[in-house]
Structures are given as C-alpha cells and as structure tokens.
Amino acid sequence: MNTLMLASELTKRVVVTLGGEAVAQIRDTVFDAQAGRITGFTLSGRGLLSGPLKESLPFSGVHAIGPSAVMIPSEAVLENRNVVVGTGEAERGQVIGAPVLTDQGTEVGTVLDVVIEAGVGGRVIGFEIAAHENLDSHKRKTFIPRGETLAVSGRALVVPAHASRFVADDLPSFSAQVEAFRAQAAQPCAGVPTAGEGGAA
C-alpha cells in the first residue's frame, strides 16, 4: 500500500511541474464521496498575498502526490475551476463534519479528515473521525476504513459495520488495519460473523 496521508496535509502543498517549475499551491481538496476518491484540487497562487486561481487541478492531471509536492506533467493539465469543483457538492467542506453511520444504523463518529493514499490513484482509504461513544467510550479521535463502496445518505457517510473492528489511533497503525480489513473483505461472506464469533478484532 502507498503511504497514507490526510487530505488536510495537502493544503498549501506546492504544485510543481516535472520540469521543476512551481506553478501554484493546493487550496482545497475536492472529494467525491460517491466515487470514494479525490477528483481534484482548487489552487491558489504562491506567496503570502496570492489569492485563489481561476484554474484548478483535476486529479487526472496529477503525476504523483509526494511528501513535499504535488507533481504534474505541465501547466497544460490545469482546467477551469468550475470543471473541477462542479456544483460544489463534492467539496471537502461538505464531508468534514458529516456523521458516519454503519450499514446497521449505528452512529460511530463525525468526519474530521479524509485519509488518502499518496501516489497516483487518489483513492480514499478511510476517515479520521471524532469517535462516538458507540465506538469509543472516551470519544477519542480515531481512524476507520471505508468499504469498497461508500454509500451516502443525506450528509451521512455509511461504512460497513465490521469496519469498526479495524480502527486505529494513528496513520502508521491504520495502514495495517486497512490491509486486514481488505483481507477480510476478500473472503467469502466477509463481515458476516459465524455462530459464536465475537466482535473483537
């Protein structure tokens, strides 16, 4: 699995062409909850007084997301902001603060951030949430994986009930939990407990 990162970590990250030219910086991450992936980024100019740019970066134009910069082939991949943002329903701000429910109707928390894979896929792996007491009696921040399909009900995001067995307190340990979650999902009748099977991970 590629390195995991939070969408919020991309804010103000510099956008650099493969030719080494810094052309902009990330302003907001545009997230499509239905597709379960990043669709692009709104941009701002570089420098303290620079405002938002009219151009945005569709994810299809990203060469790679690295630890220090977002790499693009050239400025030619930038598109009009409205093309990337669309109607605005996919903007990251619509996801942050959304409740997270299991497919059995239990509220497990509220979205604080979106966890994505670095690299070229833009795949959303899961969410950092403020845990509900149904998940953690101490209501701590935790990471929870999303299913292969991510349902959206109103403003709520719906994850598989067994995802709550693969939570983690930090990103490094969350990576291992996601792998275990995926391995179970790949098994026949994944996530359906057999008679006498406990709910603990």
Coordinates of C-alpha atoms in Angstrom, one line a residue, residues 2-135:
N2 CA 1.2 3.5 -0.7
T3 CA 1.8 5.9 2.2
L4 CA -1.3 7.2 3.8
M5 CA -1.9 10.9 4.3
L6 CA -4.7 13.2 5.4
A7 CA -6.4 15.5 2.9
S8 CA -5.7 18.4 5.2
E9 CA -2.0 17.8 4.9
L10 CA -2.2 18.7 1.2
T11 CA -3.4 22.3 1.9
K12 CA -0.7 24.8 0.8
R13 CA 1.4 22.0 -0.7
V14 CA 3.3 23.3 -3.7
V15 CA 2.3 22.1 -7.2
V16 CA 5.4 21.5 -9.3
T17 CA 5.8 20.5 -13.0
L18 CA 8.1 17.7 -13.9
G19 CA 10.3 20.4 -15.4
G20 CA 10.8 21.8 -11.9
E21 CA 8.6 24.9 -12.1
A22 CA 6.4 25.7 -9.0
V23 CA 3.2 26.9 -10.5
A24 CA 0.7 27.1 -7.6
Q25 CA -0.2 25.7 -4.2
I26 CA -3.1 23.5 -3.1
R27 CA -6.0 25.4 -1.7
D28 CA -8.7 22.8 -1.1
T29 CA -9.1 19.1 -1.9
V30 CA -12.2 18.2 -3.9
F31 CA -13.6 14.9 -2.8
D32 CA -16.4 12.8 -4.4
A33 CA -18.0 10.8 -1.7
Q34 CA -20.0 8.6 -4.1
A35 CA -16.9 7.6 -6.1
G36 CA -14.7 7.3 -3.0
R37 CA -11.9 9.3 -4.5
I38 CA -10.3 12.7 -4.9
T39 CA -11.5 14.4 -8.1
G40 CA -9.1 17.3 -8.0
F41 CA -7.8 20.4 -6.2
T42 CA -8.6 24.1 -6.1
L43 CA -5.4 26.2 -6.3
S44 CA -4.0 29.5 -5.0
G45 CA -1.0 31.5 -6.2
R46 CA 2.3 31.2 -4.4
G47 CA 3.2 33.9 -1.9
L48 CA 1.7 35.5 1.1
L49 CA -0.8 37.8 -0.7
S50 CA -1.7 35.4 -3.5
G51 CA -5.4 34.6 -3.8
P52 CA -7.3 31.8 -5.4
L53 CA -6.6 30.9 -9.0
K54 CA -9.2 30.6 -11.8
E55 CA -7.6 27.3 -12.8
S56 CA -7.9 24.1 -10.8
L57 CA -6.1 20.8 -11.0
P58 CA -8.2 17.7 -11.9
F59 CA -6.8 14.5 -10.4
S60 CA -6.4 13.1 -13.8
G61 CA -3.7 15.7 -14.3
V62 CA -1.7 14.6 -11.3
H63 CA 1.6 12.8 -12.0
A64 CA 2.1 11.9 -8.3
I65 CA 1.4 13.1 -4.8
G66 CA 4.7 13.2 -2.9
P67 CA 5.6 14.1 0.7
S68 CA 6.7 17.6 -0.3
A69 CA 4.8 18.5 -3.5
V70 CA 2.1 17.5 -5.9
M71 CA 3.7 16.7 -9.3
I72 CA 2.1 17.5 -12.6
P73 CA 3.5 17.0 -16.2
S74 CA 3.0 20.7 -17.1
E75 CA 0.6 23.6 -16.6
A76 CA -1.4 22.3 -19.6
V77 CA -3.2 19.9 -17.3
L78 CA -4.9 22.7 -15.3
E79 CA -8.6 23.4 -16.1
N80 CA -11.2 25.9 -15.3
R81 CA -12.1 25.8 -11.6
N82 CA -15.8 25.1 -12.3
V83 CA -14.9 22.0 -14.3
V84 CA -13.1 20.5 -11.2
V85 CA -15.4 21.7 -8.5
G86 CA -18.7 21.1 -10.5
T87 CA -21.7 22.0 -8.5
G88 CA -19.8 22.2 -5.3
E89 CA -21.4 19.1 -3.8
A90 CA -18.1 17.2 -3.8
E91 CA -16.1 19.8 -2.0
R92 CA -14.1 18.7 1.0
G93 CA -16.0 21.1 3.3
Q94 CA -19.2 19.0 2.7
V95 CA -17.5 15.9 4.0
I96 CA -15.9 17.4 7.1
G97 CA -18.4 17.3 9.9
A98 CA -20.6 14.7 8.3
P99 CA -21.8 11.9 10.6
V100 CA -20.5 8.4 9.9
L101 CA -23.0 5.5 10.3
T102 CA -22.6 1.8 9.9
D103 CA -24.8 -0.1 7.5
Q104 CA -26.6 -1.4 10.5
G105 CA -27.6 2.1 11.5
T106 CA -25.2 2.8 14.4
E107 CA -23.5 6.2 14.5
V108 CA -19.8 5.8 15.1
G109 CA -18.5 9.3 14.8
T110 CA -18.1 12.6 12.8
V111 CA -15.6 13.1 10.0
L112 CA -12.6 15.2 10.9
D113 CA -10.5 14.5 7.9
V114 CA -10.2 12.2 4.8
V115 CA -7.4 9.6 4.6
I116 CA -6.0 9.1 1.1
E117 CA -3.2 7.1 -0.5
A118 CA -0.2 9.0 -1.7
G119 CA 0.8 8.2 -5.3
V120 CA -1.3 8.4 -8.4
G121 CA -4.7 6.9 -7.5
G122 CA -6.4 9.5 -5.3
R123 CA -8.2 6.6 -3.6
V124 CA -9.9 7.4 -0.3
I125 CA -8.9 4.8 2.3
G126 CA -11.0 5.9 5.3
F127 CA -11.7 8.7 7.6
E128 CA -10.3 10.4 10.7
I129 CA -13.3 10.7 13.0
A130 CA -14.3 12.1 16.3
A131 CA -15.5 8.8 17.7
H132 CA -19.0 8.5 19.1
E133 CA -19.5 6.7 22.4
N134 CA -20.9 3.8 20.4
L135 CA -17.4 3.2 19.1

